[in-house]
JSON list of C-alpha atoms in Angstrom, two decimals:
[
{"chain": "T", "resi": 1196, "resn": "LEU", "atom": "CA", "xyz": [-6.14, -9.93, 20.00]},
{"chain": "T", "resi": 1197, "resn": "TRP", "atom": "CA", "xyz": [-3.05, -10.25, 22.17]},
{"chain": "T", "resi": 1198, "resn": "TRP", "atom": "CA", "xyz": [-3.03, -12.16, 25.46]},
{"chain": "T", "resi": 1199, "resn": "ASN", "atom": "CA", "xyz": [-6.11, -14.32, 24.99]},
{"chain": "T", "resi": 1200, "resn": "ASP", "atom": "CA", "xyz": [-7.01, -17.99, 24.66]},
{"chain": "T", "resi": 1201, "resn": "ILE", "atom": "CA", "xyz": [-8.34, -17.98, 21.10]},
{"chain": "T", "resi": 1202, "resn": "LYS", "atom": "CA", "xyz": [-7.29, -21.22, 19.44]},
{"chain": "T", "resi": 1203, "resn": "THR", "atom": "CA", "xyz": [-8.09, -20.55, 15.78]},
{"chain": "T", "resi": 1204, "resn": "PHE", "atom": "CA", "xyz": [-9.92, -18.23, 13.38]},
{"chain": "T", "resi": 1205, "resn": "PRO", "atom": "CA", "xyz": [-12.86, -19.49, 11.33]},
{"chain": "T", "resi": 1206, "resn": "ASN", "atom": "CA", "xyz": [-12.49, -18.85, 7.59]},
{"chain": "T", "resi": 1207, "resn": "GLU", "atom": "CA", "xyz": [-15.20, -16.19, 7.87]},
{"chain": "T", "resi": 1208, "resn": "PHE", "atom": "CA", "xyz": [-12.89, -14.14, 10.07]},
{"chain": "T", "resi": 1209, "resn": "PHE", "atom": "CA", "xyz": [-10.43, -13.77, 7.21]},
{"chain": "T", "resi": 1210, "resn": "ILE", "atom": "CA", "xyz": [-13.06, -13.21, 4.51]},
{"chain": "T", "resi": 1211, "resn": "GLN", "atom": "CA", "xyz": [-15.11, -10.67, 6.48]},
{"chain": "T", "resi": 1212, "resn": "ASN", "atom": "CA", "xyz": [-12.16, -8.65, 7.78]},
{"chain": "T", "resi": 1213, "resn": "THR", "atom": "CA", "xyz": [-10.10, -7.95, 4.68]},
{"chain": "T", "resi": 1214, "resn": "LYS", "atom": "CA", "xyz": [-9.74, -4.28, 5.66]},
{"chain": "T", "resi": 1215, "resn": "ILE", "atom": "CA", "xyz": [-7.78, -5.01, 8.86]},
{"chain": "T", "resi": 1216, "resn": "GLU", "atom": "CA", "xyz": [-4.70, -2.78, 8.98]},
{"chain": "T", "resi": 1217, "resn": "GLU", "atom": "CA", "xyz": [-3.17, -3.88, 12.29]},
{"chain": "T", "resi": 1218, "resn": "LEU", "atom": "CA", "xyz": [-3.09, -7.35, 13.80]},
{"chain": "T", "resi": 1219, "resn": "ASN", "atom": "CA", "xyz": [-1.48, -7.88, 17.18]},
{"chain": "T", "resi": 1220, "resn": "MET", "atom": "CA", "xyz": [-1.26, -11.56, 18.06]},
{"chain": "T", "resi": 1221, "resn": "THR", "atom": "CA", "xyz": [1.34, -11.23, 20.81]},
{"chain": "T", "resi": 1222, "resn": "SER", "atom": "CA", "xyz": [1.30, -13.88, 23.56]},
{"chain": "T", "resi": 1223, "resn": "MET", "atom": "CA", "xyz": [-1.49, -16.04, 22.11]},
{"chain": "T", "resi": 1224, "resn": "PHE", "atom": "CA", "xyz": [-0.16, -19.25, 23.63]},
{"chain": "T", "resi": 1225, "resn": "GLU", "atom": "CA", "xyz": [-3.10, -21.47, 22.68]},
{"chain": "T", "resi": 1226, "resn": "PHE", "atom": "CA", "xyz": [-3.43, -20.28, 19.08]},
{"chain": "T", "resi": 1227, "resn": "ASP", "atom": "CA", "xyz": [-2.92, -22.60, 16.11]},
{"chain": "T", "resi": 1228, "resn": "PHE", "atom": "CA", "xyz": [-0.46, -20.50, 14.10]},
{"chain": "T", "resi": 1229, "resn": "GLU", "atom": "CA", "xyz": [0.39, -23.40, 11.81]},
{"chain": "T", "resi": 1230, "resn": "SER", "atom": "CA", "xyz": [-3.15, -23.48, 10.35]},
{"chain": "T", "resi": 1231, "resn": "ASN", "atom": "CA", "xyz": [-3.81, -19.75, 10.33]},
{"chain": "T", "resi": 1232, "resn": "LEU", "atom": "CA", "xyz": [-0.69, -17.84, 9.32]},
{"chain": "T", "resi": 1233, "resn": "ASN", "atom": "CA", "xyz": [-0.90, -18.97, 5.70]},
{"chain": "T", "resi": 1234, "resn": "LYS", "atom": "CA", "xyz": [-4.18, -17.00, 5.43]},
{"chain": "T", "resi": 1235, "resn": "ILE", "atom": "CA", "xyz": [-2.90, -13.70, 6.87]},
{"chain": "T", "resi": 1236, "resn": "HIS", "atom": "CA", "xyz": [-2.30, -12.36, 3.34]},
{"chain": "T", "resi": 1237, "resn": "ILE", "atom": "CA", "xyz": [-6.09, -12.20, 2.88]},
{"chain": "T", "resi": 1238, "resn": "PHE", "atom": "CA", "xyz": [-5.86, -9.02, 4.97]},
{"chain": "T", "resi": 1239, "resn": "ASN", "atom": "CA", "xyz": [-4.55, -7.14, 1.94]},
{"chain": "T", "resi": 1240, "resn": "ASN", "atom": "CA", "xyz": [-4.63, -3.79, 3.79]},
{"chain": "T", "resi": 1241, "resn": "LEU", "atom": "CA", "xyz": [-2.47, -5.12, 6.63]},
{"chain": "T", "resi": 1242, "resn": "LYS", "atom": "CA", "xyz": [0.13, -2.53, 7.64]},
{"chain": "T", "resi": 1243, "resn": "GLN", "atom": "CA", "xyz": [1.22, -3.83, 11.05]},
{"chain": "T", "resi": 1244, "resn": "LEU", "atom": "CA", "xyz": [1.68, -7.43, 12.20]},
{"chain": "T", "resi": 1245, "resn": "TYR", "atom": "CA", "xyz": [2.89, -8.45, 15.65]},
{"chain": "T", "resi": 1246, "resn": "LEU", "atom": "CA", "xyz": [3.52, -12.11, 16.46]},
{"chain": "T", "resi": 1247, "resn": "GLY", "atom": "CA", "xyz": [5.72, -11.71, 19.51]},
{"chain": "T", "resi": 1248, "resn": "ASN", "atom": "CA", "xyz": [6.16, -14.05, 22.43]},
{"chain": "T", "resi": 1249, "resn": "ASN", "atom": "CA", "xyz": [4.72, -17.05, 20.60]},
{"chain": "T", "resi": 1250, "resn": "GLN", "atom": "CA", "xyz": [6.88, -20.00, 19.73]},
{"chain": "T", "resi": 1251, "resn": "ILE", "atom": "CA", "xyz": [6.22, -20.26, 16.00]},
{"chain": "T", "resi": 1252, "resn": "PRO", "atom": "CA", "xyz": [8.64, -22.73, 14.40]},
{"chain": "T", "resi": 1253, "resn": "HIS", "atom": "CA", "xyz": [7.45, -22.13, 10.82]},
{"chain": "T", "resi": 1254, "resn": "LEU", "atom": "CA", "xyz": [6.24, -18.77, 9.58]},
{"chain": "T", "resi": 1255, "resn": "THR", "atom": "CA", "xyz": [3.89, -19.85, 6.79]},
{"chain": "T", "resi": 1256, "resn": "ILE", "atom": "CA", "xyz": [2.97, -16.26, 5.98]},
{"chain": "T", "resi": 1257, "resn": "GLN", "atom": "CA", "xyz": [2.92, -15.41, 2.29]},
{"chain": "T", "resi": 1258, "resn": "PHE", "atom": "CA", "xyz": [4.91, -12.19, 2.68]},
{"chain": "T", "resi": 1259, "resn": "ASP", "atom": "CA", "xyz": [4.98, -11.71, -1.09]},
{"chain": "T", "resi": 1260, "resn": "LYS", "atom": "CA", "xyz": [1.24, -10.96, -0.89]},
{"chain": "T", "resi": 1261, "resn": "LEU", "atom": "CA", "xyz": [1.51, -8.45, 1.99]},
{"chain": "T", "resi": 1262, "resn": "GLU", "atom": "CA", "xyz": [2.34, -5.49, -0.20]},
{"chain": "T", "resi": 1263, "resn": "ASN", "atom": "CA", "xyz": [1.15, -2.92, 2.38]},
{"chain": "T", "resi": 1264, "resn": "LEU", "atom": "CA", "xyz": [3.04, -4.29, 5.40]},
{"chain": "T", "resi": 1265, "resn": "GLU", "atom": "CA", "xyz": [5.02, -1.51, 7.09]},
{"chain": "T", "resi": 1266, "resn": "VAL", "atom": "CA", "xyz": [5.71, -2.88, 10.59]},
{"chain": "T", "resi": 1267, "resn": "PHE", "atom": "CA", "xyz": [6.59, -6.44, 11.60]},
{"chain": "T", "resi": 1268, "resn": "GLY", "atom": "CA", "xyz": [7.19, -7.56, 15.18]},
{"chain": "T", "resi": 1269, "resn": "PHE", "atom": "CA", "xyz": [8.63, -10.98, 15.91]},
{"chain": "T", "resi": 1270, "resn": "ILE", "atom": "CA", "xyz": [10.05, -10.93, 19.42]},
{"chain": "T", "resi": 1271, "resn": "ARG", "atom": "CA", "xyz": [10.94, -13.44, 22.13]},
{"chain": "T", "resi": 1272, "resn": "GLN", "atom": "CA", "xyz": [11.25, -16.52, 19.95]},
{"chain": "T", "resi": 1273, "resn": "ASP", "atom": "CA", "xyz": [13.31, -19.50, 21.12]},
{"chain": "T", "resi": 1274, "resn": "SER", "atom": "CA", "xyz": [14.52, -20.07, 17.58]},
{"chain": "T", "resi": 1275, "resn": "ILE", "atom": "CA", "xyz": [14.62, -17.65, 14.70]},
{"chain": "T", "resi": 1276, "resn": "ASN", "atom": "CA", "xyz": [16.26, -18.03, 11.30]},
{"chain": "T", "resi": 1277, "resn": "LEU", "atom": "CA", "xyz": [16.88, -14.37, 10.65]},
{"chain": "T", "resi": 1278, "resn": "LYS", "atom": "CA", "xyz": [18.57, -14.97, 7.30]},
{"chain": "T", "resi": 1279, "resn": "GLN", "atom": "CA", "xyz": [15.51, -16.77, 5.86]},
{"chain": "T", "resi": 1280, "resn": "LEU", "atom": "CA", "xyz": [13.13, -14.31, 7.50]},
{"chain": "T", "resi": 1281, "resn": "CYS", "atom": "CA", "xyz": [14.89, -11.33, 5.90]},
{"chain": "T", "resi": 1282, "resn": "ILE", "atom": "CA", "xyz": [14.68, -13.03, 2.50]},
{"chain": "T", "resi": 1283, "resn": "LYS", "atom": "CA", "xyz": [10.90, -13.44, 2.96]},
{"chain": "T", "resi": 1284, "resn": "LEU", "atom": "CA", "xyz": [10.41, -9.93, 4.35]},
{"chain": "T", "resi": 1285, "resn": "ALA", "atom": "CA", "xyz": [12.21, -8.46, 1.34]},
{"chain": "T", "resi": 1286, "resn": "TYR", "atom": "CA", "xyz": [8.96, -8.95, -0.61]},
{"chain": "T", "resi": 1287, "resn": "CYS", "atom": "CA", "xyz": [7.33, -6.32, 1.61]},
{"chain": "T", "resi": 1288, "resn": "LYS", "atom": "CA", "xyz": [8.51, -3.22, -0.23]},
{"chain": "T", "resi": 1289, "resn": "LYS", "atom": "CA", "xyz": [6.86, -0.80, 2.24]},
{"chain": "T", "resi": 1290, "resn": "LEU", "atom": "CA", "xyz": [8.32, -2.45, 5.34]},
{"chain": "T", "resi": 1291, "resn": "ASN", "atom": "CA", "xyz": [9.96, 0.31, 7.35]},
{"chain": "T", "resi": 1292, "resn": "THR", "atom": "CA", "xyz": [10.08, -1.09, 10.92]},
{"chain": "T", "resi": 1293, "resn": "VAL", "atom": "CA", "xyz": [11.05, -4.47, 12.33]},
{"chain": "T", "resi": 1294, "resn": "HIS", "atom": "CA", "xyz": [11.19, -5.56, 15.95]},
{"chain": "T", "resi": 1295, "resn": "PHE", "atom": "CA", "xyz": [13.43, -8.56, 16.63]},
{"chain": "T", "resi": 1296, "resn": "SER", "atom": "CA", "xyz": [13.92, -8.06, 20.37]},
{"chain": "T", "resi": 1297, "resn": "GLY", "atom": "CA", "xyz": [14.75, -10.88, 22.75]},
{"chain": "T", "resi": 1298, "resn": "ASN", "atom": "CA", "xyz": [15.50, -13.49, 20.10]},
{"chain": "T", "resi": 1299, "resn": "ASN", "atom": "CA", "xyz": [19.04, -14.46, 21.14]},
{"chain": "T", "resi": 1300, "resn": "ILE", "atom": "CA", "xyz": [20.34, -13.19, 17.79]},
{"chain": "T", "resi": 1301, "resn": "LYS", "atom": "CA", "xyz": [24.13, -13.38, 17.74]},
{"chain": "T", "resi": 1302, "resn": "THR", "atom": "CA", "xyz": [24.85, -11.97, 14.29]},
{"chain": "T", "resi": 1303, "resn": "LEU", "atom": "CA", "xyz": [22.96, -9.87, 11.82]},
{"chain": "T", "resi": 1304, "resn": "PRO", "atom": "CA", "xyz": [22.97, -11.61, 8.42]},
{"chain": "T", "resi": 1305, "resn": "SER", "atom": "CA", "xyz": [23.89, -9.65, 5.31]},
{"chain": "T", "resi": 1306, "resn": "GLU", "atom": "CA", "xyz": [20.33, -10.39, 4.09]},
{"chain": "T", "resi": 1307, "resn": "ILE", "atom": "CA", "xyz": [19.18, -7.55, 6.33]},
{"chain": "T", "resi": 1308, "resn": "LEU", "atom": "CA", "xyz": [20.30, -5.34, 3.41]},
{"chain": "T", "resi": 1309, "resn": "LEU", "atom": "CA", "xyz": [17.42, -6.78, 1.38]},
{"chain": "T", "resi": 1310, "resn": "LEU", "atom": "CA", "xyz": [15.05, -4.71, 3.53]},
{"chain": "T", "resi": 1311, "resn": "ALA", "atom": "CA", "xyz": [15.77, -1.62, 1.46]},
{"chain": "T", "resi": 1312, "resn": "SER", "atom": "CA", "xyz": [13.00, 0.60, 2.84]},
{"chain": "T", "resi": 1313, "resn": "LEU", "atom": "CA", "xyz": [13.83, -0.17, 6.48]},
{"chain": "T", "resi": 1314, "resn": "GLU", "atom": "CA", "xyz": [13.91, 2.93, 8.70]},
{"chain": "T", "resi": 1315, "resn": "GLU", "atom": "CA", "xyz": [13.83, 1.36, 12.17]},
{"chain": "T", "resi": 1316, "resn": "LEU", "atom": "CA", "xyz": [15.62, -1.81, 13.26]},
{"chain": "T", "resi": 1317, "resn": "ASN", "atom": "CA", "xyz": [14.95, -2.86, 16.86]},
{"chain": "T", "resi": 1318, "resn": "LEU", "atom": "CA", "xyz": [17.39, -5.49, 18.12]},
{"chain": "T", "resi": 1319, "resn": "TYR", "atom": "CA", "xyz": [16.93, -4.86, 21.85]},
{"chain": "T", "resi": 1320, "resn": "GLN", "atom": "CA", "xyz": [18.05, -7.63, 24.19]},
{"chain": "T", "resi": 1321, "resn": "ASN", "atom": "CA", "xyz": [19.89, -9.95, 21.83]},
{"chain": "T", "resi": 1322, "resn": "LYS", "atom": "CA", "xyz": [23.49, -11.21, 21.79]},
{"chain": "T", "resi": 1323, "resn": "ILE", "atom": "CA", "xyz": [24.94, -9.09, 19.02]},
{"chain": "T", "resi": 1324, "resn": "LYS", "atom": "CA", "xyz": [28.59, -8.17, 19.49]},
{"chain": "T", "resi": 1325, "resn": "VAL", "atom": "CA", "xyz": [29.28, -6.54, 16.11]},
{"chain": "T", "resi": 1326, "resn": "LEU", "atom": "CA", "xyz": [27.14, -4.97, 13.40]},
{"chain": "T", "resi": 1327, "resn": "PRO", "atom": "CA", "xyz": [28.02, -6.01, 9.85]},
{"chain": "T", "resi": 1328, "resn": "SER", "atom": "CA", "xyz": [30.05, -3.32, 8.08]},
{"chain": "T", "resi": 1329, "resn": "ASP", "atom": "CA", "xyz": [27.59, -3.44, 5.16]},
{"chain": "T", "resi": 1330, "resn": "ILE", "atom": "CA", "xyz": [24.87, -1.96, 7.36]},
{"chain": "T", "resi": 1331, "resn": "VAL", "atom": "CA", "xyz": [26.14, 1.46, 6.26]},
{"chain": "T", "resi": 1332, "resn": "LYS", "atom": "CA", "xyz": [24.59, 0.72, 2.86]},
{"chain": "T", "resi": 1333, "resn": "MET", "atom": "CA", "xyz": [21.10, 0.95, 4.40]},
{"chain": "T", "resi": 1334, "resn": "LYS", "atom": "CA", "xyz": [20.51, 4.58, 3.43]},
{"chain": "T", "resi": 1335, "resn": "ASN", "atom": "CA", "xyz": [16.92, 4.77, 4.73]},
{"chain": "T", "resi": 1336, "resn": "LEU", "atom": "CA", "xyz": [17.81, 3.53, 8.21]},
{"chain": "T", "resi": 1337, "resn": "LYS", "atom": "CA", "xyz": [17.01, 6.24, 10.77]},
{"chain": "T", "resi": 1338, "resn": "GLU", "atom": "CA", "xyz": [17.27, 4.25, 14.00]},
{"chain": "T", "resi": 1339, "resn": "ILE", "atom": "CA", "xyz": [18.92, 1.07, 15.30]},
{"chain": "T", "resi": 1340, "resn": "THR", "atom": "CA", "xyz": [18.19, -0.06, 18.85]},
{"chain": "T", "resi": 1341, "resn": "LEU", "atom": "CA", "xyz": [20.93, -2.20, 20.38]},
{"chain": "T", "resi": 1342, "resn": "ILE", "atom": "CA", "xyz": [20.24, -1.79, 24.11]},
{"chain": "T", "resi": 1343, "resn": "ASP", "atom": "CA", "xyz": [21.15, -4.87, 26.16]},
{"chain": "T", "resi": 1344, "resn": "ASN", "atom": "CA", "xyz": [23.50, -6.39, 23.56]},
{"chain": "T", "resi": 1345, "resn": "PRO", "atom": "CA", "xyz": [27.19, -7.11, 24.25]},
{"chain": "T", "resi": 1346, "resn": "ILE", "atom": "CA", "xyz": [28.08, -4.73, 21.45]},
{"chain": "T", "resi": 1347, "resn": "ASP", "atom": "CA", "xyz": [31.51, -3.20, 20.97]},
{"chain": "T", "resi": 1348, "resn": "GLU", "atom": "CA", "xyz": [31.09, 0.56, 21.53]},
{"chain": "T", "resi": 1349, "resn": "ASN", "atom": "CA", "xyz": [34.10, 1.42, 19.37]},
{"chain": "T", "resi": 1350, "resn": "ARG", "atom": "CA", "xyz": [32.55, -0.43, 16.45]},
{"chain": "T", "resi": 1351, "resn": "ILE", "atom": "CA", "xyz": [29.28, 1.44, 16.95]},
{"chain": "T", "resi": 1352, "resn": "LYS", "atom": "CA", "xyz": [31.08, 4.78, 16.98]},
{"chain": "T", "resi": 1353, "resn": "GLU", "atom": "CA", "xyz": [32.80, 3.79, 13.74]},
{"chain": "T", "resi": 1354, "resn": "ILE", "atom": "CA", "xyz": [29.44, 3.04, 12.13]},
{"chain": "T", "resi": 1355, "resn": "GLU", "atom": "CA", "xyz": [27.92, 6.23, 13.55]},
{"chain": "T", "resi": 1356, "resn": "THR", "atom": "CA", "xyz": [30.50, 8.31, 11.68]},
{"chain": "T", "resi": 1357, "resn": "LYS", "atom": "CA", "xyz": [29.55, 6.57, 8.44]},
{"chain": "T", "resi": 1358, "resn": "MET", "atom": "CA", "xyz": [25.81, 6.87, 9.12]},
{"chain": "T", "resi": 1359, "resn": "PRO", "atom": "CA", "xyz": [25.36, 10.39, 10.52]},
{"chain": "T", "resi": 1360, "resn": "LYS", "atom": "CA", "xyz": [21.61, 10.41, 9.80]},
{"chain": "T", "resi": 1361, "resn": "THR", "atom": "CA", "xyz": [21.05, 7.18, 11.74]},
{"chain": "T", "resi": 1362, "resn": "LYS", "atom": "CA", "xyz": [20.48, 7.23, 15.48]},
{"chain": "T", "resi": 1363, "resn": "ILE", "atom": "CA", "xyz": [22.07, 4.21, 17.16]},
{"chain": "T", "resi": 1364, "resn": "ILE", "atom": "CA", "xyz": [20.69, 3.55, 20.63]},
{"chain": "T", "resi": 1365, "resn": "TYR", "atom": "CA", "xyz": [22.91, 1.36, 22.81]}
]
């Protein structure tokens, strides 16, 4: 559905499409997210959800009901409370990939550790200077993308030695 002028979904859209597995709502500038996001959980087979490039001040998604969500993309937001978002995403036990690119994130909160099944963490084009030392506890993490961040290379190399199975792209 990305890049269109849809303003809202009728209730029938949610009821008649419960088998949707992927929903890409990137760059839907006219869409009423406030009234629609709290119904996304009706798509109980949803595996991938992309909400990038939309200024969504309040994510009213009931993540605790998205038990099949594997991939979540939330990029290019003017304001993002990553700590609170990680707490909500922790309910998604199958979540293995998150994209938080272009969000002006300066620090990665320790709540990122709540995403226990995370395999891929994309933090491209943020303002991260240092990764938290606790990130080494994320045993399932296979890839971290840090391109276009003012990251300290020595710190990355230190983490790389402690996470030999994780590819860090910087």
